[in-house]
Short mmCIF file of C-alpha atoms in Angstrom, two decimals:
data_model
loop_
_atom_site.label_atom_id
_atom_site.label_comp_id
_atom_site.label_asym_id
_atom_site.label_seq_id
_atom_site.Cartn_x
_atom_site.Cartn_y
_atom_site.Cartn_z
CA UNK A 1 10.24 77.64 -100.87
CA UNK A 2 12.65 80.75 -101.71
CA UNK A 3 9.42 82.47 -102.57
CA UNK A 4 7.18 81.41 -99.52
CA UNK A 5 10.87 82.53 -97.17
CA UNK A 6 10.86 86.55 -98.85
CA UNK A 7 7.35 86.54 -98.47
CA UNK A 8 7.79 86.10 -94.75
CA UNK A 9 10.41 88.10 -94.67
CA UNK A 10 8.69 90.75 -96.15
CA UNK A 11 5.72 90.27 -93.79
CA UNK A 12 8.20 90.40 -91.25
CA UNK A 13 9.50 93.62 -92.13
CA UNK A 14 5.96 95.34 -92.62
CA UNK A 15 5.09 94.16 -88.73
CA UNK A 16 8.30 95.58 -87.66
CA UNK A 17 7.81 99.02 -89.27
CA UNK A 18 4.43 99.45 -88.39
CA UNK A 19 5.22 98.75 -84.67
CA UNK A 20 7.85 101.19 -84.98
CA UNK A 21 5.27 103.65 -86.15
CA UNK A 22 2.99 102.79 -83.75
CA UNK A 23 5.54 103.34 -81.02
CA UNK A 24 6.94 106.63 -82.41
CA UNK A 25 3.53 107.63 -82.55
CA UNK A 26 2.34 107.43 -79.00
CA UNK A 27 3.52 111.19 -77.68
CA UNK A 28 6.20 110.25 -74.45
CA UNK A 29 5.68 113.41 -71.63
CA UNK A 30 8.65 112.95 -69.26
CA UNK A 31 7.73 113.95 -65.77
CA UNK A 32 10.54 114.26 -63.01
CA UNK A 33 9.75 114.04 -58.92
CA UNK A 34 12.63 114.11 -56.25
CA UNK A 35 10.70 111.75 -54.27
CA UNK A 36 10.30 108.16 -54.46
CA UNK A 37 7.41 105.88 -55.62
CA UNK A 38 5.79 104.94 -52.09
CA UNK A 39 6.12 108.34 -51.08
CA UNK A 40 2.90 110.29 -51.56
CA UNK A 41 3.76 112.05 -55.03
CA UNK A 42 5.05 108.78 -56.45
CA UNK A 43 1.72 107.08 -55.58
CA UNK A 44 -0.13 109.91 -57.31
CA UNK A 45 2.35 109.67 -60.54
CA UNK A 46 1.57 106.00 -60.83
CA UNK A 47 -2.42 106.90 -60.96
CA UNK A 48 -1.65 109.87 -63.40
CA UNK A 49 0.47 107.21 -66.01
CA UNK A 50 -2.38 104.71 -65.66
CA UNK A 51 -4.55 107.96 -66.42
CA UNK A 52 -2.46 109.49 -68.80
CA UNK A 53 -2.64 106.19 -70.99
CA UNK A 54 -6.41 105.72 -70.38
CA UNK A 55 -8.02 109.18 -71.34
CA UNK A 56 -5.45 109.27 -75.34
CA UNK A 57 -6.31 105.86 -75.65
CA UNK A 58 -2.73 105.02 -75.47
CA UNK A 59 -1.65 107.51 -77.62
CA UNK A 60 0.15 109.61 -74.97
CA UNK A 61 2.65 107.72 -72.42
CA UNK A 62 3.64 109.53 -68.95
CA UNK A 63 7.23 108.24 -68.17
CA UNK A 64 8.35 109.12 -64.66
CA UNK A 65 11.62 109.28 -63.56
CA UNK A 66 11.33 109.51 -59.42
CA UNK A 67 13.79 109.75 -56.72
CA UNK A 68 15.93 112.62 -58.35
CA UNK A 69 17.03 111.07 -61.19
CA UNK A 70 17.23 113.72 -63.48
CA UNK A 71 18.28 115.97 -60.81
CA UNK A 72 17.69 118.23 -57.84
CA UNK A 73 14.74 120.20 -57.57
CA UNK A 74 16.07 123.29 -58.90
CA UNK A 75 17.52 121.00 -62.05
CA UNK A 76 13.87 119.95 -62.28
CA UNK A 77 12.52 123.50 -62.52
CA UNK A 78 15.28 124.67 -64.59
CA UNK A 79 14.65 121.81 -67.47
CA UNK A 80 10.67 122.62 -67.03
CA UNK A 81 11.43 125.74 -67.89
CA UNK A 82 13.55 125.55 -70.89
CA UNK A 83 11.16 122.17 -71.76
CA UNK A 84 13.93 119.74 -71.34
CA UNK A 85 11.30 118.22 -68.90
CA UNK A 86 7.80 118.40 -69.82
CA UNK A 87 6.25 118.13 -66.91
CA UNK A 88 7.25 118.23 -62.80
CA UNK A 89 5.93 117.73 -59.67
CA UNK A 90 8.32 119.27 -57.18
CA UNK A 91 8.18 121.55 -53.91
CA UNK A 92 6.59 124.57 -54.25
CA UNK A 93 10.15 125.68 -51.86
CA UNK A 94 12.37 125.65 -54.91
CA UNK A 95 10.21 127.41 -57.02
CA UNK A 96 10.42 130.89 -55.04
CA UNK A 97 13.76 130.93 -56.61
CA UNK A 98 12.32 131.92 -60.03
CA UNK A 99 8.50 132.88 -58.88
CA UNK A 100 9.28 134.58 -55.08
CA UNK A 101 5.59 134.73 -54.60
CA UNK A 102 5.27 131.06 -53.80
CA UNK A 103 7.25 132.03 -51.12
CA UNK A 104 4.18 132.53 -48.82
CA UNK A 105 3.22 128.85 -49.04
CA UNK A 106 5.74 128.47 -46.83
CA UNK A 107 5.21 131.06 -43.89
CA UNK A 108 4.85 129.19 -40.67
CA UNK A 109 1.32 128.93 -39.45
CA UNK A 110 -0.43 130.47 -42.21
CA UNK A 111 -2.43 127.94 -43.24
CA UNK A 112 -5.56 125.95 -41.16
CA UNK A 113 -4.28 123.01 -39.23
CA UNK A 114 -7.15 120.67 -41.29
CA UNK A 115 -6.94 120.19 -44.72
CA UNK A 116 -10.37 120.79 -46.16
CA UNK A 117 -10.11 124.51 -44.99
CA UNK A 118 -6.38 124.84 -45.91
CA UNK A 119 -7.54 123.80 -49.52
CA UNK A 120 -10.60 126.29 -49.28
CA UNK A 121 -7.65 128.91 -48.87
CA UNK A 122 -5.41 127.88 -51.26
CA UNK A 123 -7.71 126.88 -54.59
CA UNK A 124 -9.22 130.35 -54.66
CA UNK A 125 -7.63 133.47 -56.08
CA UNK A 126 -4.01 132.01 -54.30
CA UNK A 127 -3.91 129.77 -57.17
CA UNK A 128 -4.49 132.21 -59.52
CA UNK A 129 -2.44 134.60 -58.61
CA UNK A 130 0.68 131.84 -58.51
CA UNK A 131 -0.25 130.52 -62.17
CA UNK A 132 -0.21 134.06 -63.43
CA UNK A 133 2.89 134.71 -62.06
CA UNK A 134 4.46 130.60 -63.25
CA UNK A 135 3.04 131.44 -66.80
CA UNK A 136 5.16 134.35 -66.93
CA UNK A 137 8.35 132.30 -66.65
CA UNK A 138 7.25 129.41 -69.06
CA UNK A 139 5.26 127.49 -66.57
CA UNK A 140 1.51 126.12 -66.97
CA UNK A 141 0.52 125.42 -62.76
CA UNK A 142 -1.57 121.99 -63.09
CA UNK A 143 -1.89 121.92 -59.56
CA UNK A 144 -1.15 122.16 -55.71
CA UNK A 145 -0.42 118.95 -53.91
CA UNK A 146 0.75 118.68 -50.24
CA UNK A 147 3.59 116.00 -49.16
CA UNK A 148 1.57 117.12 -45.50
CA UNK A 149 1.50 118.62 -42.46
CA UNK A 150 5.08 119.85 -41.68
CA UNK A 151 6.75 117.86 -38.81
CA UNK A 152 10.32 118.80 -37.21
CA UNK A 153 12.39 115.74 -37.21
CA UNK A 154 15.79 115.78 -35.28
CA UNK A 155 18.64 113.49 -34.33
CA UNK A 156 20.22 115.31 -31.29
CA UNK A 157 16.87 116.44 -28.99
CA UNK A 158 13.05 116.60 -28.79
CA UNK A 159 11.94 120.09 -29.69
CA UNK A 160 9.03 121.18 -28.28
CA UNK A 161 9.80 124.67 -27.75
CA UNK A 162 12.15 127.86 -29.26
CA UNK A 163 14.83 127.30 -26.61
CA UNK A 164 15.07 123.45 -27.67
CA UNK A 165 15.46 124.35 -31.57
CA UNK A 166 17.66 127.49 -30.61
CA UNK A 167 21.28 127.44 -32.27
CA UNK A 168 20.38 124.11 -34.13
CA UNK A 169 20.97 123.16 -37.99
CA UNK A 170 18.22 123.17 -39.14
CA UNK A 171 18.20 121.47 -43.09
CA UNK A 172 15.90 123.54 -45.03
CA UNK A 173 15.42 123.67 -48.90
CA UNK A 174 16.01 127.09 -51.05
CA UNK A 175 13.90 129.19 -49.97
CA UNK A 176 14.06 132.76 -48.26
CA UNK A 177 10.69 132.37 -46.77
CA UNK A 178 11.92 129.15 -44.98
CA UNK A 179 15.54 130.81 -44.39
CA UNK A 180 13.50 134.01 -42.60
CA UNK A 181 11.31 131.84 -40.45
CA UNK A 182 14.39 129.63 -38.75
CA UNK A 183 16.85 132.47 -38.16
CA UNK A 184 13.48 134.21 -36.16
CA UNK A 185 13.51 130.89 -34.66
CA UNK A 186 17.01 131.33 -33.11
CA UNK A 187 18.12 128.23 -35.47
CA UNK A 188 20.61 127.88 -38.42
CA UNK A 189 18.93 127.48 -41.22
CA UNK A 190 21.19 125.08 -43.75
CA UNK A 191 20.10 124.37 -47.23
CA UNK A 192 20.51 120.81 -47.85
CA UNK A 193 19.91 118.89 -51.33
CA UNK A 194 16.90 116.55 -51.30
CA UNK A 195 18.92 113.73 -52.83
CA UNK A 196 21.78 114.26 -50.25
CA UNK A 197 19.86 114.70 -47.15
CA UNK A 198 19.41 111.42 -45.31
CA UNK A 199 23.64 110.98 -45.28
CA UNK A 200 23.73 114.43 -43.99
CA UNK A 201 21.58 113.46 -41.42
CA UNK A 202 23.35 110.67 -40.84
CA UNK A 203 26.53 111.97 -40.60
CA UNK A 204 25.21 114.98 -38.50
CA UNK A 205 26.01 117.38 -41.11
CA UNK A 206 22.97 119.10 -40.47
CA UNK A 207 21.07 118.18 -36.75
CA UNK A 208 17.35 117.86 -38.08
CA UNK A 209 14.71 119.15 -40.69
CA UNK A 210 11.29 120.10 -41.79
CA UNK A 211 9.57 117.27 -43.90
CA UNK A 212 5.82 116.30 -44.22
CA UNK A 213 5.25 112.68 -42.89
CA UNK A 214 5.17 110.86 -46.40
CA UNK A 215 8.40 111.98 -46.93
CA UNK A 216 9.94 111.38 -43.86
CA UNK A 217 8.95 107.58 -43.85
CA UNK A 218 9.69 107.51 -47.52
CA UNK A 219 12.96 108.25 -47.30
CA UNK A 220 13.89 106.64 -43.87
CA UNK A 221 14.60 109.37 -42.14
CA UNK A 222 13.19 107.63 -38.75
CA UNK A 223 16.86 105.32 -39.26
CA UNK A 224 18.80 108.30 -38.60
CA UNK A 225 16.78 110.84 -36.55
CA UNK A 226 15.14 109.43 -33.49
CA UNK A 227 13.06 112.53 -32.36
CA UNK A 228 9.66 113.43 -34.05
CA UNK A 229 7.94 116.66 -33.33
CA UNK A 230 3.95 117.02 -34.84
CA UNK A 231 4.30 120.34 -35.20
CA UNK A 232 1.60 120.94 -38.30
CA UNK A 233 3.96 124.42 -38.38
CA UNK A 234 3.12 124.43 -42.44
CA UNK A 235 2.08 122.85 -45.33
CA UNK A 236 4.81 121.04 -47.11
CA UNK A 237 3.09 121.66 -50.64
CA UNK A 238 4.66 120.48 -54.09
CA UNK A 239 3.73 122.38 -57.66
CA UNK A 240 2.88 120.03 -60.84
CA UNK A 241 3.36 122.18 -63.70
CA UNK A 242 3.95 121.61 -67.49
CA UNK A 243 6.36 123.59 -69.83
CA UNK A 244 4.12 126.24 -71.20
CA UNK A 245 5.49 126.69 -74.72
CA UNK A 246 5.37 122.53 -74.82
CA UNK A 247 2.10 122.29 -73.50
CA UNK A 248 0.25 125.55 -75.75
CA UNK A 249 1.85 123.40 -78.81
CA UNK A 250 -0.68 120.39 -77.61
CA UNK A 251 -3.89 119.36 -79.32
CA UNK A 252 -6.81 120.59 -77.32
CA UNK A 253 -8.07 116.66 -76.95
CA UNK A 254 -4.35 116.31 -75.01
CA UNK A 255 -4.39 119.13 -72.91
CA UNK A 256 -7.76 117.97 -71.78
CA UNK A 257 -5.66 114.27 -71.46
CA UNK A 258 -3.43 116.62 -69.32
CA UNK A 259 -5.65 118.56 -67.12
CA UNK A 260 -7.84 116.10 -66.24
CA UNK A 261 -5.06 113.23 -65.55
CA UNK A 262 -3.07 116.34 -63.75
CA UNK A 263 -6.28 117.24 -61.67
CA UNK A 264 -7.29 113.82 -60.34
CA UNK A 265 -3.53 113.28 -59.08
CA UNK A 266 -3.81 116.36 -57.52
CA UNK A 267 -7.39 115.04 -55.36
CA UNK A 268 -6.07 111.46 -55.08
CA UNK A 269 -2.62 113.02 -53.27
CA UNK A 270 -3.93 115.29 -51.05
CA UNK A 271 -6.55 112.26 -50.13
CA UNK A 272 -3.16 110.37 -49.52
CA UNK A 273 -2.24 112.68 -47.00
CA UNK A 274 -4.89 113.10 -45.15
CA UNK A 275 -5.79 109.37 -44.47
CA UNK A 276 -2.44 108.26 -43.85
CA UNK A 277 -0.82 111.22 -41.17
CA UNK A 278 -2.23 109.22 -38.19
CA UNK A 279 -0.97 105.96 -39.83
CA UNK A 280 2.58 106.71 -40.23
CA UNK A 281 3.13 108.94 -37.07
CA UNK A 282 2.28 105.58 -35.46
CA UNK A 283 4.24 103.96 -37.76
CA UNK A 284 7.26 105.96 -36.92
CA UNK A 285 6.62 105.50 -32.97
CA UNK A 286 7.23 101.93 -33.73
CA UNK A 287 9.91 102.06 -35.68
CA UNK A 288 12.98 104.03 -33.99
CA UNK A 289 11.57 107.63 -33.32
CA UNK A 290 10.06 108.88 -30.12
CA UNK A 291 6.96 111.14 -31.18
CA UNK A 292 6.00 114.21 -29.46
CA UNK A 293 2.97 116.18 -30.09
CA UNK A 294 2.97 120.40 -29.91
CA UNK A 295 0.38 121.47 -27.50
CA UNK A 296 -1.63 124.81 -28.67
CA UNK A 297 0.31 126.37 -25.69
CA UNK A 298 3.61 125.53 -27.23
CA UNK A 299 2.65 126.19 -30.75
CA UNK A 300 1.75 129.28 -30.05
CA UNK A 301 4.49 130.20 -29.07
CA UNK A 302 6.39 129.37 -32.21
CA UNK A 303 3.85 130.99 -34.25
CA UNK A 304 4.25 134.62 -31.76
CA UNK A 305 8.17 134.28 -33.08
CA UNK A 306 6.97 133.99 -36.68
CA UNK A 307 4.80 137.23 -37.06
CA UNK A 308 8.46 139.10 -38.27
CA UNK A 309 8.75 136.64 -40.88
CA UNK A 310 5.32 138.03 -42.29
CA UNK A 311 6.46 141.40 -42.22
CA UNK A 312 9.94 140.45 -44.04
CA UNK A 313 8.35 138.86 -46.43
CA UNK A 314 5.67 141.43 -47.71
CA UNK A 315 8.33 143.90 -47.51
CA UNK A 316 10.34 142.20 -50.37
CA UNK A 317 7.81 143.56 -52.90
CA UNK A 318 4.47 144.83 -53.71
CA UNK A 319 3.61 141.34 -55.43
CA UNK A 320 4.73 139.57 -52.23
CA UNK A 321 2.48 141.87 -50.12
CA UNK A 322 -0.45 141.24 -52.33
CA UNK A 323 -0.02 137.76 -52.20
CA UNK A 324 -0.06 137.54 -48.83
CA UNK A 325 -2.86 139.78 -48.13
CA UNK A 326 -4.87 136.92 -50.19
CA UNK A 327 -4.41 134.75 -48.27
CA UNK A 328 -5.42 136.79 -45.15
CA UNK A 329 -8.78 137.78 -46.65
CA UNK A 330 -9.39 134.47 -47.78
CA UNK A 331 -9.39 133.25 -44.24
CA UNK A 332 -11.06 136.07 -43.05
CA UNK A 333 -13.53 135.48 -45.81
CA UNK A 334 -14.11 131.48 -44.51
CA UNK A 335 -13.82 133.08 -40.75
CA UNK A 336 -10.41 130.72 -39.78
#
């Protein structure tokens, strides 16, 4: 009996310590979003996990942490950076602050009003050009995903032209492309934490924002502002990228795991977008925001007040001018 006990017991042990190898075997990649799961990046995340797990045969485990739980979105590129994080998907905004180039994904009205042909512009030497420059502060760029069309929410007034959205606060996120484009705008531009923004919205700290559609249902932002203005003024795009020193340490068999789990996120989110807009600007009519459309006639006239903001921005540096002038030949080159 004492014999047949210690030889279960020692079974016992064996299945225990194997499992524990097992488990500290299977490589954990932390990756960090500011937005929530039913927002369009946390839908993507959930695919990438699932794919993550599939393509290493279970040897590699993606564990999000959404909804800014390890921070704001400067924390996020911060830790990417120094590899406390491996991996991020985050505004493209807040990286400006340590890569000022991506700056110009967020000049007003540079970008086609469909997606197909804003993509055209962006995957070609754009992307290059902005992984080049990530690389050179520790980043590896997996991708560019949009949260959508950029709509101006508000909880004082309808704007649907520069004299409406003239003297208010405006919450934008840490950027001096997006800090540039609001003061030509006549408004006060107010940098806002994502994770604090819907009580400052509430509590009229700030009067209204900038958000692509996703986000603003996501987050319940139609509770607390009542005015919606389509005003497809940008492309609210987000950056996945990877420590680089973490990720040039992988086998190649994982950063292929990486790539190709990072890539199809990428096509499933801006797919996301695309086929949901329509659905949630009705969804927000019905739900506590009245919804106003920009004519061309009243969109152009924001985008005549935004042709300084160009001019600022090249004239920050020769990099920023460059960039810039890529895009420009890349719609001339597509004839938008």
């Amino acid at each position: 009996m004492k014999k047949s006990f210690k030889l279960a017991v020692l079974v016992l042990a064996f299945v225990v310590a194997v499992a524990g190898i097992s488990e500290a075997a299977v490589k954990k990649v932390k990756h960090a979003i500011t937005v929530n799961m039913d927002d369009a990046g946390g839908v993507a995340a959930a695919t990438m996990k699932d794919n993550i797990k599939k393509y290493s045969n279970g040897a590699m485990e993606l564990q999000i942490f959404p909804g800014s739980q390890l921070g704001g979105m400067r924390e996020h590129y911060e830790a990417c950076q120094s590899g406390a994080i491996e991996t991020i998907y985050v505004a493209a905004s807040a990286a400006s602050k340590f890569v000022p180039e991506v700056g110009v994904l967020d000049l007003p009205f540079l970008f086609p009003t469909d997606y197909d042909k804003a993509w055209k512009v962006i995957d070609g030497d754009l992307t290059k050009i902005l992984a080049e420059k990530l690389a050179k502060q520790n980043f590896v760029l997996l991708g560019i995903a949009p949260y959508g069309y950029k709509s101006l929410h508000s909880g004082t007034k309808q704007i649907k032209s520069l004299k409406d959205i003239s003297g208010m606060k405006i919450r934008i996120m840490p950027s001096k492309t997006l800090e540039l484009t609001y003061k030509a705008w006549n408004a006060n531009p107010t940098p806002v934490e994502f994770g604090e923004l819907y009580v400052a919205l509430q509590q009229r700290v700030v009067d209204g924002g900038e958000n692509g559609l996703s986000v603003i249902k996501a987050q319940k932002f139609n509770e607390v502002q009542p005015y919606l203005t389509v005003s497809k003024h940008g492309l609210f795009m987000g950056l996945m990228v990877a420590n680089k020193r973490w990720f040039d340490k992988l086998s190649d068999s994982e950063r292929e795991v990486i790539i190709k789990a990072a890539k199809e996120n990428i096509t499933q989110q801006r797919k996301y977008v695309a086929e949901e807009d329509e659905k949630i600007i009705k969804y927000l009519g019905e739900n506590g925001m009245t919804v106003y459309r920009l004519s061309s006639k009243e969109a152009a006239e924001f985008e005549k007040a935004s042709q300084p903001v160009y001019k600022a921005f090249s004239d920050i540096s020769a990099e920023n001018k460059r960039t810039l002038d890529t895009v420009l030949k890349a719609k001339k080159d597509f004839g938008y």
